[in-house]
Tab-separated table of C-alpha atoms in Angstrom:
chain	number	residue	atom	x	y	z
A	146	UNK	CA	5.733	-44.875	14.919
A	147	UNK	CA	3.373	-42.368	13.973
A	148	UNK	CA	5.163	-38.999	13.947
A	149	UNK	CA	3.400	-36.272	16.271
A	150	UNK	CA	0.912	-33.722	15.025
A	151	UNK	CA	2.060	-29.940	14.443
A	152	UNK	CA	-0.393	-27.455	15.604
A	153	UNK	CA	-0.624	-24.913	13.322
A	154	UNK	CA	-2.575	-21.486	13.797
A	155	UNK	CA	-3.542	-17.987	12.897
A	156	UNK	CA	-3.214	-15.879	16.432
A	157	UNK	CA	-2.742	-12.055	16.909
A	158	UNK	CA	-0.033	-13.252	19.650
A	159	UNK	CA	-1.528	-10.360	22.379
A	160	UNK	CA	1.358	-10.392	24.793
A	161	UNK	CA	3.267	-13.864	23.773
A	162	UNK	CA	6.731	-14.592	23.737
A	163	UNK	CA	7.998	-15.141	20.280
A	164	UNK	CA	8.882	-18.789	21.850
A	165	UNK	CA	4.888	-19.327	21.422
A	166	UNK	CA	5.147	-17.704	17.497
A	167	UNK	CA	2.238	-19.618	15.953
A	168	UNK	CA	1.824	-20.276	12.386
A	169	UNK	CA	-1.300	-21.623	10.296
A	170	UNK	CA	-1.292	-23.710	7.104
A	171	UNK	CA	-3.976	-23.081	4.299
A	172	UNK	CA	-6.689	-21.871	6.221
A	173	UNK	CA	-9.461	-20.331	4.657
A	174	UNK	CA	-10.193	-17.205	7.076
A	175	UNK	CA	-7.699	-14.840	9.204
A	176	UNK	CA	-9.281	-15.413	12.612
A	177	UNK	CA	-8.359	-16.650	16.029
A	178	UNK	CA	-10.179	-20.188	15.671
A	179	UNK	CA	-8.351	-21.194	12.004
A	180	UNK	CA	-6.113	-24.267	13.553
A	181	UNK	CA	-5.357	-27.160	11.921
A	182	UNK	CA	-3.295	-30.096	13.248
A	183	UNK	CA	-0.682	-31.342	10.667
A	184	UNK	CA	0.497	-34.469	10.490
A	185	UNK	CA	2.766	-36.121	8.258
A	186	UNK	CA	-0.081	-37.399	6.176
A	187	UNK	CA	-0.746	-33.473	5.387
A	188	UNK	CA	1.855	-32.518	3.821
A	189	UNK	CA	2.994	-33.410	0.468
A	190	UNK	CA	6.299	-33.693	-0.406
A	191	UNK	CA	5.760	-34.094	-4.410
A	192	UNK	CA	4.617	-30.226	-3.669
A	193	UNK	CA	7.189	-27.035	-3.040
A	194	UNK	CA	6.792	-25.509	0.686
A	195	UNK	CA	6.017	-22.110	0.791
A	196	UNK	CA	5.749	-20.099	3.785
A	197	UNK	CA	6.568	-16.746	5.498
A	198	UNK	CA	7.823	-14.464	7.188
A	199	UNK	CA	5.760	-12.512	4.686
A	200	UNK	CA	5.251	-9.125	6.482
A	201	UNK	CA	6.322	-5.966	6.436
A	202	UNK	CA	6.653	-3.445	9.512
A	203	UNK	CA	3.188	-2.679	9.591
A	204	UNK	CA	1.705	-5.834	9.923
A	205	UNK	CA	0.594	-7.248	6.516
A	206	UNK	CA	0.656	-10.776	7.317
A	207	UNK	CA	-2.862	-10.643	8.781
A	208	UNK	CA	-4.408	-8.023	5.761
A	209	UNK	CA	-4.971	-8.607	2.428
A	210	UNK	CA	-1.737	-8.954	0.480
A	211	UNK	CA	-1.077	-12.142	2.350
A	212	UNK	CA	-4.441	-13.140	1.672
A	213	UNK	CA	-4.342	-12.395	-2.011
A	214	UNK	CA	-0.840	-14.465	-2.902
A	215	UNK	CA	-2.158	-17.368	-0.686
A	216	UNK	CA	-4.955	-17.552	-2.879
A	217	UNK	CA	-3.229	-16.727	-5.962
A	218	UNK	CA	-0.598	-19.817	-5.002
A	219	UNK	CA	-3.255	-22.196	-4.250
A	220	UNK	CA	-4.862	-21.078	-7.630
A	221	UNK	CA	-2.100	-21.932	-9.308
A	222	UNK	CA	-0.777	-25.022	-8.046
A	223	UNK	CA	-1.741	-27.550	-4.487
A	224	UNK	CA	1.086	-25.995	-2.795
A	225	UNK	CA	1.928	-26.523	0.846
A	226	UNK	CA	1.288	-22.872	2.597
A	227	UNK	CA	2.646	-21.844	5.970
A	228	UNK	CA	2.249	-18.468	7.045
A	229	UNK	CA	4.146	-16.942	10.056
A	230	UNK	CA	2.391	-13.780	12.163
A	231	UNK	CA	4.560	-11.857	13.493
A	232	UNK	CA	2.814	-8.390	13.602
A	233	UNK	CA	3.090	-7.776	16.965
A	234	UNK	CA	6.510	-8.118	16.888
A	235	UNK	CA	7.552	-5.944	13.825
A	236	UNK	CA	5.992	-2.790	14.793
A	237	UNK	CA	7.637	0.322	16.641
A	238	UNK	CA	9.729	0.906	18.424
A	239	UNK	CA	11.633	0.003	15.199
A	240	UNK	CA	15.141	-0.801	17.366
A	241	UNK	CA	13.032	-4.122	18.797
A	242	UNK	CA	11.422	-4.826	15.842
A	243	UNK	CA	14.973	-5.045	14.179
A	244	UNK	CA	16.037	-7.338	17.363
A	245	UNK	CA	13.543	-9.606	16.864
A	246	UNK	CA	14.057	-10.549	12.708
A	247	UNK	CA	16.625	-12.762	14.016
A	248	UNK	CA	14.558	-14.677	16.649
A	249	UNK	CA	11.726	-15.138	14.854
A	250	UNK	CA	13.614	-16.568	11.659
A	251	UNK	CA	14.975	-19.321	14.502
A	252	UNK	CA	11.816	-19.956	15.696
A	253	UNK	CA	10.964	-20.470	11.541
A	254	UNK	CA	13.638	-22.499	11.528
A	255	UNK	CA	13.104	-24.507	13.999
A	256	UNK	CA	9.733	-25.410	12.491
A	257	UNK	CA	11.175	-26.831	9.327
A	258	UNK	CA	13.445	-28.383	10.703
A	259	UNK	CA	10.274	-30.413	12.467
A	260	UNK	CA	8.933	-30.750	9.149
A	261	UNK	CA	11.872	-32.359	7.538
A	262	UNK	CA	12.862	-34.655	10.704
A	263	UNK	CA	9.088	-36.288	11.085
A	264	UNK	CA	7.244	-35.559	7.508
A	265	UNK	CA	10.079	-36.113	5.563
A	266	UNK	CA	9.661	-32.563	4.035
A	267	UNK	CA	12.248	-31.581	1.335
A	268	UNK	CA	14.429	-28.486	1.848
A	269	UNK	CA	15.442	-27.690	-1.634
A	270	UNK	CA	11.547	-27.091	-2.192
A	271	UNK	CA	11.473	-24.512	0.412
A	272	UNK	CA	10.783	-21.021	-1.028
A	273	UNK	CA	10.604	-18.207	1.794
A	274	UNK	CA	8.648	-14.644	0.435
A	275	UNK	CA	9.244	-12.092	3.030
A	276	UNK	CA	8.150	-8.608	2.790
A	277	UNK	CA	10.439	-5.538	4.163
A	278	UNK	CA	11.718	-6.544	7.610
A	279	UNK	CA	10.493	-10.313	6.432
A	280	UNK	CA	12.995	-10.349	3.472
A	281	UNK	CA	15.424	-10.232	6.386
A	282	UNK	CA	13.710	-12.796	8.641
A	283	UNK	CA	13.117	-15.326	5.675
A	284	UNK	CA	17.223	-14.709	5.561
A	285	UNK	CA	17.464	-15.657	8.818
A	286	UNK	CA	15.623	-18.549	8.838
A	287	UNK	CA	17.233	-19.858	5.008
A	288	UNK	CA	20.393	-19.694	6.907
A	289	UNK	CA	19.593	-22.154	9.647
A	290	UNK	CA	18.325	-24.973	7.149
A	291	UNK	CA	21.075	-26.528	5.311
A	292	UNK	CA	20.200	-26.727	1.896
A	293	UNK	CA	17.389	-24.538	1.570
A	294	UNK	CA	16.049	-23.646	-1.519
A	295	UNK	CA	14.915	-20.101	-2.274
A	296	UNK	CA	14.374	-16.740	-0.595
A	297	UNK	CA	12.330	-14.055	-2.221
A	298	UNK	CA	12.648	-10.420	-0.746
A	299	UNK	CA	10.267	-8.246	-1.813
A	300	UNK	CA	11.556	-4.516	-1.315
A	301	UNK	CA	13.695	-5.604	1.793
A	302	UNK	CA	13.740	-2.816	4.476
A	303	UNK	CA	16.321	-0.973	4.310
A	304	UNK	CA	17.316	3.544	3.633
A	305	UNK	CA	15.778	4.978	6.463
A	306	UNK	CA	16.696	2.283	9.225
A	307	UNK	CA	19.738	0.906	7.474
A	308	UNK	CA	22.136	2.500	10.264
A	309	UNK	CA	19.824	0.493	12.530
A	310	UNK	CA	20.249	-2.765	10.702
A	311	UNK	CA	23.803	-4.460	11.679
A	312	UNK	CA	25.512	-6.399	8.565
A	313	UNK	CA	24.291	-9.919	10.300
A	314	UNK	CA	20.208	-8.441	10.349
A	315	UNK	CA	20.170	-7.871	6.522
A	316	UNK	CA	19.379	-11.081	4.036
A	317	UNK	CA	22.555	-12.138	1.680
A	318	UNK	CA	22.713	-14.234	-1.482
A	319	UNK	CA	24.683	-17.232	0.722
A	320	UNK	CA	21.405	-17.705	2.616
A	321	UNK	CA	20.056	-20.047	0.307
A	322	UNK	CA	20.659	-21.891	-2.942
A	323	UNK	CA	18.844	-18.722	-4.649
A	324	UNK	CA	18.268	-14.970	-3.598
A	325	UNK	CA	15.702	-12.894	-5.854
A	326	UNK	CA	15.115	-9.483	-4.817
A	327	UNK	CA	12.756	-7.190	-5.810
A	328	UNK	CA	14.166	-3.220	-5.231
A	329	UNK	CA	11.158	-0.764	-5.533
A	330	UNK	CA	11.181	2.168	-3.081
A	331	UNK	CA	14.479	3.575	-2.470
A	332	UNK	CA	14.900	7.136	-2.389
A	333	UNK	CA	17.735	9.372	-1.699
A	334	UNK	CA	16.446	11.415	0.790
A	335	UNK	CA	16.396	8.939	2.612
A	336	UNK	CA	12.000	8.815	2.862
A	337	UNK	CA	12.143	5.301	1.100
A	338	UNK	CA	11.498	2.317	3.142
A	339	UNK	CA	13.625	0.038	1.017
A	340	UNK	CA	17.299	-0.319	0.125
A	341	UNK	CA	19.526	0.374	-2.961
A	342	UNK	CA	22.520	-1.652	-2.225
A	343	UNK	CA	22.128	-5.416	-4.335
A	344	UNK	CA	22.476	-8.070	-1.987
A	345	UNK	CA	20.869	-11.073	-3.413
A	346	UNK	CA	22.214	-13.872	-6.725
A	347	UNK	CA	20.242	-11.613	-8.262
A	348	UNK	CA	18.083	-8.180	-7.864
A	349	UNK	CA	15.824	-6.682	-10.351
A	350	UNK	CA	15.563	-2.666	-10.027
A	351	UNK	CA	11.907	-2.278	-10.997
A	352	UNK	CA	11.498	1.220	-12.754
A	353	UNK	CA	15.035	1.872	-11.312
A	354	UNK	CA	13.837	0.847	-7.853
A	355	UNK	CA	13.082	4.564	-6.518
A	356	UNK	CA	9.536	5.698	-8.206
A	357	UNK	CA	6.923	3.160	-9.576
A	358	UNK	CA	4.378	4.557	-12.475
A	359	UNK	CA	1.545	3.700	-10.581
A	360	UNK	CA	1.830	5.576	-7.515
A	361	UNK	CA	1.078	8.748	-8.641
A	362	UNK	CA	-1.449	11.650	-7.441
A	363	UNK	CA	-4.400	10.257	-7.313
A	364	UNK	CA	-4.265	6.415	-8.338
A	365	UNK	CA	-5.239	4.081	-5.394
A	366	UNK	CA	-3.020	1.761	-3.620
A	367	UNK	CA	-2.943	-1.028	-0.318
A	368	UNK	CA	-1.286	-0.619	2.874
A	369	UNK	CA	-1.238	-2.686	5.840
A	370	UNK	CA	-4.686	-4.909	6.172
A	371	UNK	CA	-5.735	-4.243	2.900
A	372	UNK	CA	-6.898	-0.441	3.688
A	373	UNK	CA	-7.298	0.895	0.040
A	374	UNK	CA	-5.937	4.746	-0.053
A	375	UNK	CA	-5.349	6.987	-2.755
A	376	UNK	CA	-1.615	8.989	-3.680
A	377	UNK	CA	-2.450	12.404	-1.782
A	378	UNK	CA	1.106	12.484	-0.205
A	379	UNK	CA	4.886	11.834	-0.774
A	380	UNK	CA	4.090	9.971	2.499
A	381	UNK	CA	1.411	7.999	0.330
A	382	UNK	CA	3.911	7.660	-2.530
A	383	UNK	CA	6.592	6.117	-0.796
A	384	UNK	CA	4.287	3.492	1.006
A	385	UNK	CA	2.540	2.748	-2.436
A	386	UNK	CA	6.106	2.429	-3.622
A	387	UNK	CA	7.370	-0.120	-0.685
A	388	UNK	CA	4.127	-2.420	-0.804
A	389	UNK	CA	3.386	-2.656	-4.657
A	390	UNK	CA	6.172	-5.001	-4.393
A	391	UNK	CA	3.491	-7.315	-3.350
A	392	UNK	CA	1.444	-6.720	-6.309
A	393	UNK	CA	4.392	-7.522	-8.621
A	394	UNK	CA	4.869	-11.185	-7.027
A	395	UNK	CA	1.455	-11.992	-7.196
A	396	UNK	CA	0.554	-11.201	-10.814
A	397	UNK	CA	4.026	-12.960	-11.405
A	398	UNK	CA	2.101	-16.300	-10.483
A	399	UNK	CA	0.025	-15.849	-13.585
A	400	UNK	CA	2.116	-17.580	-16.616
A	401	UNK	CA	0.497	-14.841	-19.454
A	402	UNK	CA	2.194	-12.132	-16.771
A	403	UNK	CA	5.800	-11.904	-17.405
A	404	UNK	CA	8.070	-9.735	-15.592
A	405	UNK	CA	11.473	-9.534	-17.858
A	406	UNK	CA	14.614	-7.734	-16.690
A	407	UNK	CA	17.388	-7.146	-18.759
A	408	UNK	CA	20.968	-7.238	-17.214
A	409	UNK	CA	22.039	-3.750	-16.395
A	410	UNK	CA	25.669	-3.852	-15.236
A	411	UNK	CA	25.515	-1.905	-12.186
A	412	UNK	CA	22.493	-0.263	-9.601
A	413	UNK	CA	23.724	2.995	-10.344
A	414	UNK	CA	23.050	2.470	-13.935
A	415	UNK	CA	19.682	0.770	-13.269
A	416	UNK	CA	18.984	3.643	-10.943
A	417	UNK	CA	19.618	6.220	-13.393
A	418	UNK	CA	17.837	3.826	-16.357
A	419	UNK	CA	14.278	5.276	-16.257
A	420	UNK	CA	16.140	9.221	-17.265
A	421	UNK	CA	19.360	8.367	-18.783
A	422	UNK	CA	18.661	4.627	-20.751
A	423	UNK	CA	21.870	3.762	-19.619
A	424	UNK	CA	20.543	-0.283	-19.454
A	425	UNK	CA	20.635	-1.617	-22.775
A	426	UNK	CA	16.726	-2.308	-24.418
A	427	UNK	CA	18.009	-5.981	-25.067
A	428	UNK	CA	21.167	-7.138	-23.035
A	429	UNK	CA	22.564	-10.775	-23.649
A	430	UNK	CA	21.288	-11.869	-20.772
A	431	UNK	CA	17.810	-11.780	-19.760
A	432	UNK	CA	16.048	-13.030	-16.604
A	433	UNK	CA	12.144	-13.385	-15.037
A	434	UNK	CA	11.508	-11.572	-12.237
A	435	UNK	CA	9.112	-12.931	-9.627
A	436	UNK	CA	7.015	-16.521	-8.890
A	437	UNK	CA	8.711	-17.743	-12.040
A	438	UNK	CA	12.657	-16.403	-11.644
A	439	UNK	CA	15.025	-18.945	-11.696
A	440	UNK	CA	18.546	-19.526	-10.862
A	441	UNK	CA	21.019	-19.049	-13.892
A	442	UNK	CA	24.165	-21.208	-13.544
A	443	UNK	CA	27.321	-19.101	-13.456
A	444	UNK	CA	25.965	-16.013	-12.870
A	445	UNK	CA	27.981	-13.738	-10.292
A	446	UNK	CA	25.908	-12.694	-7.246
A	447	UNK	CA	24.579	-9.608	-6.450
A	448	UNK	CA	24.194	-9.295	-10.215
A	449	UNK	CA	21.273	-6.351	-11.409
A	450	UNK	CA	18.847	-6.731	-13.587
A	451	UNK	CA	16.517	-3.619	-15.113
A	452	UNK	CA	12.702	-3.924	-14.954
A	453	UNK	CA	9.853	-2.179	-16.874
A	454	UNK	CA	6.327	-1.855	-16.216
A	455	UNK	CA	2.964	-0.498	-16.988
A	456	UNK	CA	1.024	2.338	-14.767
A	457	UNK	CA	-1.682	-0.297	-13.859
A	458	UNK	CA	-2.397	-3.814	-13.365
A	459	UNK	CA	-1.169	-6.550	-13.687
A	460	UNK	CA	1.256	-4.206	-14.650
A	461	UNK	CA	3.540	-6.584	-17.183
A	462	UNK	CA	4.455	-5.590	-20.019
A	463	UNK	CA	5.222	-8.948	-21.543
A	464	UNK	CA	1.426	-10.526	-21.305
């Protein structure tokens, strides 16, 4: 019997219930018309799935950072891409934006489980990217699929609205096989919008995860649908710090842009790294940081790695 069709598409959700969350799958434009119907026949298994949550609180899933990865995937390889829009649901008043990471990553659930049950879909070629309050929502969706592959958080939210986020909100290494996360924006006063604490198998500390060398007075950066601004502002420096994170993932695709981290021990020493050089130059163990990062067998969770960059893109230093 011929399994029935998934509608998938792109909607700004005005006034839905996340019941009626609606996701899209490779569609060339963000607009209200892009729907495809997906049948079994449309998806390829021989290809990994990878889909969102992929936005932060600000609604990046429908601007250009989303745009730019889906390309750069499809670029790279035929992959299977599902993106999930949740922008009306992640914005303030923070409190319900934090209430809802959990329903939406059922309702993402809930999808894939349609996808393995009538197209046969893998789950250990799942791979969830989530962005800020996404990294937490991929979590929560990971969780609900037994035997799901990989979760990517890119500068999970965290700092500022961490006494907001209970323990069962935040994304943890046991959500899937494998838990890469990118730190990039924490700060100590607590105007950062990510988090210092490690909570993935492993969590690279890029340029000690407080400051990045781009975002500095006067270089430009992206926010929220692609708006290109310049570093005026600590305000500006903090937001080029939390979204850059995106930039990093995306040149990662590229195989002559490697991202190496070297194992630094503890955060506090990869914190400290970019002033003291308390991370060795060349520890025993090194791993990739990004598209390409890969599980390493044995390896304790929650286990830090140190990451260098250049000022500007691609910003790799290994190319």
């Amino acid at each position: 019997m011929t399994a029935p069709p998934i509608r998938i598409c792109h909607l700004l959700f005005h006034n839905l219930p996340i019941k009626q969350l609606r996701f899209y799958k490779n569609c060339a434009q963000f607009d209200k018309s892009a729907c495809v119907t997906v049948d079994s026949a449309s998806f390829s298994d021989s290809n990994r799935l990878f889909k969102g949550p992929h936005s932060p609180e600000k609604g990046l899933i429908s601007g250009i950072y989303v745009a730019e990865l889906k390309d750069a995937l499809l670029d790279y390889d035929d992959f299977n891409i599902i993106i999930v829009n949740w922008t009306l649901y992640n914005n303030f008043p923070l409190s319900k934006a934090i209430d809802n990471v959990p329903k939406v990553g059922k309702r993402v659930a809930e999808m894939m489980h349609f996808l393995i049950n009538h197209t046969g879909t893998d789950p250990l070629k799942f791979h969830c990217i989530g962005h800020s309050l996404g990294a937490h929502a991929c979590g929560h969706a990971a969780r609900r699929v037994p035997n799901f592959n990989r979760v990517t958080g890119l500068d999970p939210a965290g700092i500022t609205i961490v006494r907001l986020l209970r323990d069962d909100i935040l994304l943890k290494s046991t959500d899937a096989d494998y838990v890469d996360v990118m730190h990039t924006s924490f700060i100590q006063t607590g105007l950062g919008l990510g988090m210092l604490q490690p909570i993935g198998d492993v969590d690279f500390y890029v340029n000690g995860g407080i400051v990045q060398k781009h975002c500095k007075f006067g270089n430009e950066y992206k926010v929220f649908k692609g708006d290109v601004l310049k570093v005026e502002t600590v305000l500006d420096q903090n937001l080029c710090d939390h979204f850059i994170a995106n930039d990093y993932f995306k040149n990662s695709i590229r195989d002559d842009c490697e991202f190496l981290g070297t194992e630094c021990g503890s955060f506090v020493k990869a914190v400290l790294n970019p002033i003291l050089k308390v991370c060795p130059s060349r520890s025993r163990l090194t791993a990739r940081m990004g598209f390409h990062s890969e599980k390493i067998p044995g390896l304790a969770p929650r286990s830090v790695f140190y990451v260098d960059t250049l000022e500007f893109p691609p910003y790799c230093k290994e190319q």
